[in-house]
Coordinates of C-alpha atoms and ligand atoms in Angstrom, one line a residue:
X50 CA 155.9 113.1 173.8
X51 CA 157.6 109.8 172.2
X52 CA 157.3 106.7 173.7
X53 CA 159.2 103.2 172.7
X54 CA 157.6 100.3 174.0
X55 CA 160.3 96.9 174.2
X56 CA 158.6 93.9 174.5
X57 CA 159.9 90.4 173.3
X58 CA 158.2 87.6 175.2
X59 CA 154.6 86.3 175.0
X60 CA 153.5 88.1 178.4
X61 CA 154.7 90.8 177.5
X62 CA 152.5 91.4 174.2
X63 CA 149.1 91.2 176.8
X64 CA 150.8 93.6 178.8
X65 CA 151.4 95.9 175.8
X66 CA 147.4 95.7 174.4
X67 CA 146.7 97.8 177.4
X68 CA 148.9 100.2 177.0
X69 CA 149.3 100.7 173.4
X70 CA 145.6 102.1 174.2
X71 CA 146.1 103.9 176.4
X72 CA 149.4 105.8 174.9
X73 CA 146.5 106.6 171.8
X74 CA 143.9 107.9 173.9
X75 CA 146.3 109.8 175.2
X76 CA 147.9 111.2 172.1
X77 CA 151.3 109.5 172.8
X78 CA 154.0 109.3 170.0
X79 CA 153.9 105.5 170.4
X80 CA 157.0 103.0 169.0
X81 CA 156.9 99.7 169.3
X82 CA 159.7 97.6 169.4
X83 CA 159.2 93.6 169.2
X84 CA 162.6 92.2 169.9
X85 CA 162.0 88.6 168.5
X86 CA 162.4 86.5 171.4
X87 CA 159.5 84.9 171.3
X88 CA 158.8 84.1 167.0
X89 CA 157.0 81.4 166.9
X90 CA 153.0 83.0 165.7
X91 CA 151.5 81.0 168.6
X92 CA 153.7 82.7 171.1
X93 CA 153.6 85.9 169.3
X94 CA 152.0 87.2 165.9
X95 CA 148.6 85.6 167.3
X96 CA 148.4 87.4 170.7
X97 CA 149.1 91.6 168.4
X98 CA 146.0 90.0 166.1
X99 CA 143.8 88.8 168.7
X100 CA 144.3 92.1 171.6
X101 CA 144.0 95.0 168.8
X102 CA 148.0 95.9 169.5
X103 CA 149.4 98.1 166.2
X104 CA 152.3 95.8 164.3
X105 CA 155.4 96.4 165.4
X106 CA 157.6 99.6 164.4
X107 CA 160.5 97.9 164.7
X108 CA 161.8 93.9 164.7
X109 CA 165.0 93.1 166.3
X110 CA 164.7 89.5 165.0
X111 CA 167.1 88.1 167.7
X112 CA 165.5 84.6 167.9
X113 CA 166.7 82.1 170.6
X114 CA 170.2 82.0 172.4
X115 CA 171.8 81.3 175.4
X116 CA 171.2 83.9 177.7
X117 CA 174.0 86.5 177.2
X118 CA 174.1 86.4 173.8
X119 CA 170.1 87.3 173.3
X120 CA 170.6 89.7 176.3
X121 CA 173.4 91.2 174.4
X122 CA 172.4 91.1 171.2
X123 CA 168.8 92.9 172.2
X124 CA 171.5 95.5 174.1
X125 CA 173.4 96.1 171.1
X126 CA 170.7 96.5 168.3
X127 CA 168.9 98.9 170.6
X128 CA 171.4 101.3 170.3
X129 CA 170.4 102.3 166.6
X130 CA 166.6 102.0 167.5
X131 CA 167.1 104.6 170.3
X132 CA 169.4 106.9 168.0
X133 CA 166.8 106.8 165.3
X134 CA 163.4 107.3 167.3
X135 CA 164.7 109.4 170.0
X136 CA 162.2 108.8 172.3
X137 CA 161.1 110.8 175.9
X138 CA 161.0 107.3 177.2
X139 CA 161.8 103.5 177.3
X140 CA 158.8 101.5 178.8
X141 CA 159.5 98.0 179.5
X142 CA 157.8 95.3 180.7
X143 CA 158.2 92.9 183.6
X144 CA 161.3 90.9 184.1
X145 CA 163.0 89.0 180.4
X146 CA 165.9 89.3 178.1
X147 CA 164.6 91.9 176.6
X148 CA 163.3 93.9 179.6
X149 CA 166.8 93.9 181.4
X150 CA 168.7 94.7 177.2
X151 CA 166.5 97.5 176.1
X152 CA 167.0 99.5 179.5
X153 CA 170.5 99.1 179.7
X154 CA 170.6 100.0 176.2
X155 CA 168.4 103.4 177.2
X156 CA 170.3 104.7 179.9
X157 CA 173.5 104.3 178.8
X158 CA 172.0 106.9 175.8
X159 CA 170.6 108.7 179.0
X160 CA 167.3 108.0 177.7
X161 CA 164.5 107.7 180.6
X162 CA 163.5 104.2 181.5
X163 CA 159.9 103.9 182.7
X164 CA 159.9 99.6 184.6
X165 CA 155.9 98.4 184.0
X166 CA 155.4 96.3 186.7
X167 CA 158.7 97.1 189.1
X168 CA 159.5 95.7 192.2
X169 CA 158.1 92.2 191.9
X170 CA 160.6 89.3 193.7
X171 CA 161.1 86.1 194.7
X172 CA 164.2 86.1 196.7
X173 CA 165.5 83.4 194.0
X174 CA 168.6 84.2 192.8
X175 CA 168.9 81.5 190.7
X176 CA 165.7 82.9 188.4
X177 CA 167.1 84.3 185.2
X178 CA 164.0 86.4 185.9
X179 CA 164.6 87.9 189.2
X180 CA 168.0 89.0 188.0
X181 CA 166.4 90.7 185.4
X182 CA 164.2 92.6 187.3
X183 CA 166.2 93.4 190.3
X184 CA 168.5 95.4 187.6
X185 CA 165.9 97.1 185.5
X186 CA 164.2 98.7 188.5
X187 CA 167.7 99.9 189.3
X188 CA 168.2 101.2 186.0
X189 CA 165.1 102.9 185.6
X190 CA 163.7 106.3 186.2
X191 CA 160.3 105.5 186.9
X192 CA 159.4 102.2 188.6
X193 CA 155.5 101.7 187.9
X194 CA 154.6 99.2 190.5
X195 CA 151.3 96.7 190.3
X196 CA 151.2 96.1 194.1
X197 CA 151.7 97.7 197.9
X198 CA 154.1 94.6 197.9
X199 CA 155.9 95.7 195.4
X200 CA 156.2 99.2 196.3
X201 CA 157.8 97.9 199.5
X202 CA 160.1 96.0 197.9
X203 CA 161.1 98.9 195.6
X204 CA 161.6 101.2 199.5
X205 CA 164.2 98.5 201.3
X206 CA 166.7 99.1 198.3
X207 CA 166.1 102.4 198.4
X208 CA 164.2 103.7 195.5
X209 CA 161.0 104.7 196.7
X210 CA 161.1 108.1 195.3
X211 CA 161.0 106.9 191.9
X212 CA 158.2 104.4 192.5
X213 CA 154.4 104.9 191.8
X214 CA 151.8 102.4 192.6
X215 CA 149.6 102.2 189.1
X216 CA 147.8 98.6 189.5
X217 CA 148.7 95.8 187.3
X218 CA 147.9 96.1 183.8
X219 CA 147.1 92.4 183.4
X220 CA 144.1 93.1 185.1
X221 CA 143.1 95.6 182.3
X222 CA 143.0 93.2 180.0
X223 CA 142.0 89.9 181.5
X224 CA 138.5 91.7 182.7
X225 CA 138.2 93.1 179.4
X226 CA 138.9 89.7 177.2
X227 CA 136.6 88.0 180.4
X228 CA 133.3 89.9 179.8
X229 CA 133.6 88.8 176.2
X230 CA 134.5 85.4 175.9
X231 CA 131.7 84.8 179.3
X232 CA 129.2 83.3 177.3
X233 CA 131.1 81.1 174.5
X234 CA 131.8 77.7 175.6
X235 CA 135.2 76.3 176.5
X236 CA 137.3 76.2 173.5
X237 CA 139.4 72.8 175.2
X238 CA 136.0 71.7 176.2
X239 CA 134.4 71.7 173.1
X240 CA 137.7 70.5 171.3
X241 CA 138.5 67.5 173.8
X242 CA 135.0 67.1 174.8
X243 CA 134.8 68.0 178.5
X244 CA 131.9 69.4 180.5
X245 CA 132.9 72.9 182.0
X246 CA 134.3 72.0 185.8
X247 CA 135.9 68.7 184.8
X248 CA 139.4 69.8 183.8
X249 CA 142.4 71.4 185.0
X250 CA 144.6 73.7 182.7
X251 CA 148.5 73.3 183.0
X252 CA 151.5 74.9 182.0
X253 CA 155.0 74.4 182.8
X254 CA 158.0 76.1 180.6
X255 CA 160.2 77.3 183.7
X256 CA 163.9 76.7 183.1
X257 CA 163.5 75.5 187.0
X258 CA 161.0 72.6 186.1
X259 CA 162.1 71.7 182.7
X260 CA 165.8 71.7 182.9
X261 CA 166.3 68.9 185.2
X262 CA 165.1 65.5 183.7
X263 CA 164.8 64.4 187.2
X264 CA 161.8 67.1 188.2
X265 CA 160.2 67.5 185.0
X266 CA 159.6 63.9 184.8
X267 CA 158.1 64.4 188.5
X268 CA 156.0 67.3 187.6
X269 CA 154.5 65.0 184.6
X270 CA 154.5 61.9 186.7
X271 CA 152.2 64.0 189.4
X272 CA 150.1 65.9 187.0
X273 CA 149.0 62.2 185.2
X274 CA 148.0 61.3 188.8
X275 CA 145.2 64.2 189.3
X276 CA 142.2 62.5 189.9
X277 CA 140.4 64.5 186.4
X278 CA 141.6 65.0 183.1
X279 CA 144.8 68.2 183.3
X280 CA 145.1 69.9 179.2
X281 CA 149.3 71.1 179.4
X282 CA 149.5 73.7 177.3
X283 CA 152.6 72.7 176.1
X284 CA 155.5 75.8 175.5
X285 CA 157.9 75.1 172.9
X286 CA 160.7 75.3 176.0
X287 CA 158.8 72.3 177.2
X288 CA 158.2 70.0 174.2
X289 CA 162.4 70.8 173.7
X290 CA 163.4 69.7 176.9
X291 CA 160.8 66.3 177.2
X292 CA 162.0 65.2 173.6
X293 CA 166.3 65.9 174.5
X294 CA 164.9 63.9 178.4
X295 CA 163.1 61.3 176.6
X296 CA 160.0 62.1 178.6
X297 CA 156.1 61.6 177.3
X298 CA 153.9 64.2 178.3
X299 CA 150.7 62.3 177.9
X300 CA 150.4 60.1 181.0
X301 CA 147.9 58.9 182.7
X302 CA 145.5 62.1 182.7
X303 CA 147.9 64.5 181.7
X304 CA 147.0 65.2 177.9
X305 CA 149.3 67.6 176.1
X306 CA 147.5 70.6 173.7
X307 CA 149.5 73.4 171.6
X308 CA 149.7 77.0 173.5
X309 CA 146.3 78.7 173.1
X310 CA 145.5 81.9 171.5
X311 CA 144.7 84.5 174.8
X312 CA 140.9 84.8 174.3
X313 CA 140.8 80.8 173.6
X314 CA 142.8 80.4 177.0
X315 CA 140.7 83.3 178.9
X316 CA 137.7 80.8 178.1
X317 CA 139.1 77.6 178.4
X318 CA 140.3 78.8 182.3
X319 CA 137.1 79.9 183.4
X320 CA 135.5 76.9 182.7
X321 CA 138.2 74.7 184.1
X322 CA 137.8 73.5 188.0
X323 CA 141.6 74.0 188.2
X324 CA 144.8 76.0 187.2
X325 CA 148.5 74.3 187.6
X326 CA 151.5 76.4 186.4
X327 CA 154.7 77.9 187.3
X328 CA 153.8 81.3 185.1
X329 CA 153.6 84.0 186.9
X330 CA 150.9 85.6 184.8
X331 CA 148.7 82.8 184.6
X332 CA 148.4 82.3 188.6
X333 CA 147.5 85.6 189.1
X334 CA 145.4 85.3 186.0
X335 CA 143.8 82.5 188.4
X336 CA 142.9 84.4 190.7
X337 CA 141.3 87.0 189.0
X338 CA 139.3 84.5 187.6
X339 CA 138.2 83.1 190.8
X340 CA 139.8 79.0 189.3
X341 CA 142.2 77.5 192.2
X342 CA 145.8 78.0 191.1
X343 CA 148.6 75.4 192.0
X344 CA 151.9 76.6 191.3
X345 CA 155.3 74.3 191.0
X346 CA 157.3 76.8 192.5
X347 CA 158.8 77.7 195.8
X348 CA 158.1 80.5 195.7
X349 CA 156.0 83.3 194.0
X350 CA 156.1 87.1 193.2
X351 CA 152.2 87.4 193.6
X352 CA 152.0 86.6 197.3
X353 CA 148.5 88.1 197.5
X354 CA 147.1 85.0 195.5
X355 CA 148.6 82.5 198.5
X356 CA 147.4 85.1 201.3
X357 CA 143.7 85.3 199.8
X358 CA 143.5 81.2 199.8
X359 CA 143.5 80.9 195.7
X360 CA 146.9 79.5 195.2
X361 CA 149.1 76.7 196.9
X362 CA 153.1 76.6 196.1
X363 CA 153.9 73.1 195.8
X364 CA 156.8 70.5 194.9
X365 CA 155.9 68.0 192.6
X366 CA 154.6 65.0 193.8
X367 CA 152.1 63.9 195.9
X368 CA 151.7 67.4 197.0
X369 CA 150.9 68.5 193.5
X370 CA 148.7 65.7 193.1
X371 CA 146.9 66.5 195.9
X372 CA 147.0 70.7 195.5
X373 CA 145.0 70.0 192.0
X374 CA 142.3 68.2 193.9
X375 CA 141.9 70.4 196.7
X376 CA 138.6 72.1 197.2
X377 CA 137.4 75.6 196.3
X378 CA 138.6 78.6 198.8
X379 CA 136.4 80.5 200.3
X380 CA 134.9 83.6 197.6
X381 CA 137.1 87.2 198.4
X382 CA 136.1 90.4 196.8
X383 CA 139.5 91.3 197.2
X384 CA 141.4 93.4 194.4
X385 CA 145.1 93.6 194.9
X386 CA 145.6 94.1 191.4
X387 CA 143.8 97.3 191.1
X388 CA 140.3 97.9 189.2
X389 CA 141.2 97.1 185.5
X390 CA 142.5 100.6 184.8
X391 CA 146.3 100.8 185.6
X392 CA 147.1 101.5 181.8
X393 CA 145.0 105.0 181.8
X394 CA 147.3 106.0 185.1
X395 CA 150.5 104.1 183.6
X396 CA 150.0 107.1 180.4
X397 CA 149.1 109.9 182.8
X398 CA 152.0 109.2 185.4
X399 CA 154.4 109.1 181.8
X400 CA 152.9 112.7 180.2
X401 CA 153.2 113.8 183.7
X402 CA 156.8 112.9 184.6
Ligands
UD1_682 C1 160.7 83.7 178.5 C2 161.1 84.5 179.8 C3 160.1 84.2 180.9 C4 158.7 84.2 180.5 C5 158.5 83.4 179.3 C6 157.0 83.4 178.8 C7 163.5 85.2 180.0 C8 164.7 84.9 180.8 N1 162.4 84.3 180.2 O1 161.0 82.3 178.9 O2 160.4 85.0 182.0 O3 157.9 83.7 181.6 O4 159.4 83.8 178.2 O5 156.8 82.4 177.8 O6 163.4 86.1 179.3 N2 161.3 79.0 171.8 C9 160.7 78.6 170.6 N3 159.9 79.6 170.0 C10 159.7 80.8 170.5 C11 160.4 81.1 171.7 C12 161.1 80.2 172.4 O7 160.8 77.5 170.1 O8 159.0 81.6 169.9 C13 162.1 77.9 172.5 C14 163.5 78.0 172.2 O9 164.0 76.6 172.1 C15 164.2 78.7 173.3 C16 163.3 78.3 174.5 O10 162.0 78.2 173.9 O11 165.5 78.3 173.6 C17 163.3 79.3 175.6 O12 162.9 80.6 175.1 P1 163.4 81.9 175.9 O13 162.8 83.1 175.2 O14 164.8 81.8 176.1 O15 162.7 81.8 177.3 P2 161.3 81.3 177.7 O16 161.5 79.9 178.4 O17 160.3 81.4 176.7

């Protein structure tokens, strides 16, 4: 059995540590193809060091575009990697360029496409991301869902025959990298100086917050007015965008930082009183780490975080402002992501299929 994992964007390298694990315990034929959208080391060569994941097989180099031309050039180049490695299957991951490229790219060679975490939404068409997933689950042969919700989702349009609920791999690795960073101290804390419970971690790179001069200077404006000191993790989307807008993101108690390393941002969250973000990784990361999430979004894919009481969806503003303050929710023992095995069942639904 031959498996080629895509992946391309910084998410999607935690979701492949898992994985690529898993497909070795297993005794998978395992490819891995990095697509270069992501290429700066921060967003990338850091996060294959840091989780254990084997270098790359294969580097499509395709670097930063507009969005059809790195959707297309990830569709064309995977035409030779798929004729070279003929692989059983194309596993992709979550909802990028590259997820929505490479399995286009895999069944038009009638190559099976395997969707890790399928049948997420939003409802908002105007997400680059929601397009991208909304086709790759119809693309795909096997739709490996992280949720009930999802599932659902996946049974309105009609493909519940194809779709298997695994748990979300996420999980896998947060709990792993969280029992081992437990006991080393912040590493913002001890950099900036702040006691554990005294900040909020931020990030903001959505093309919905940073596009618009108008609401990203908002979203800055109402971050610098929480009431404690908020560290934005600043993604290279974002430093563009406030340099071409002219914007400062260090404001009143906003303080920008460089994007952490994913053990270094385990530990800074779960010393931090608060999380604000429109990622959806890092609000379900929240969660899981039991830190109040506040998310600049209308909207989110993880509704179980709202319906638990761990995460608010707000506008910027005084809404914002306010959201960052709020209390703690009541404690859940909850687990809607699963139990921090979905990778093991993601490999045995694959040999099995
Ligand atoms: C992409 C994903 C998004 C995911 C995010 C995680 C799509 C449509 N979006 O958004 O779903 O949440 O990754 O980070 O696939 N840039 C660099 N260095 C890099 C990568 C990007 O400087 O290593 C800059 C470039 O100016 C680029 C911009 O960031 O134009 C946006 O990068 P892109 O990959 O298009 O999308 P993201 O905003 O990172």
């Amino acid at each position: 059995m031959k498996i080629l994992s895509v992946v391309g964007a910084r998410p999607q390298f935690v979701k492949l540590a898992p994985i690529a694990k898993a497909m070795a315990a297993a005794g998978v034929d395992h490819v891995i193809c990095h697509t270069g959208q992501h290429y700066d080391p921060m967003l990338s060569d850091v996060f294959f060091e840091d989780l254990g994941i084997p270098a790359p097989d294969v580097h499509l180099g395709v670097g930063s575009a507009s969005h059809g031309k790195q959707t297309g050039g990830i569709l064309a180049a995977m035409d030779d990697v798929l004729a070279e490695h003929e692989p059983d299957w194309v596993l992709v991951y979550g909802d990028t360029n590259s997820t929505v490229a490479a399995a286009l790219a895999a069944v038009k060679q009638h190559i099976k496409v395997a969707h890790l975490e399928a049948g997420l939404r939003s409802f908002n068409r105007r997400m680059p991301e929601e397009h991208n997933r909304v086709l790759t689950d119809h693309c795909a042969d096997l739709l490996l869902a992280p949720t009930t919700v999802a599932a659902e989702h996946l049974e309105r349009e009609g493909l519940a025959e194809r779709t298997i609920v695994v748990g979300d791999v996420m999980t896998d690795v947060l709990y792993q990298v969280r029992d081992a960073v437990a006991d080393k101290p912040s590493p913002i804390g001890a950099e900036l100086g702040l006691e554990d419970g005294t900040y909020s971690v931020a990030t903001i790179h959505r093309a919905e917050n940073t596009d618009d001069p108008q609401r990203l200077a908002a979203v800055l404006e109402s971050l610098g007015r929480v009431d404690h000191p908020v560290v934005l993790l600043a993604h290279p989307r974002l430093v563009a965008k406030c340099e071409a807008h002219g914007l400062d993101i260090n404001q009143g108690n906003l303080r920008s930082h460089a994007p952490l390393a994913y053990p270094d941002l385990v530990a800074s969250c779960l010393k931090a009183r608060g999380i604000v973000t429109d990622s959806g990784g890092l609000q379900k990361e929240a969660f899981l780490l039991r830190v109040p999430a506040t998310t600049v979004r209308p909207e989110t894919e993880w509704v179980e975080t709202v319906e638990l009481g761990w995460n608010v969806l707000v506008e910027p503003g005084d809404a914002l402002t306010a959201a960052a303050t709020r209390p703690r929710p009541e404690d859940t023992d909850e687990q809607p992501y699963g139990d921090g095995n979905a990778a093991e069942r993601v490999a045995a639904e694959l040999l099995r299929a």
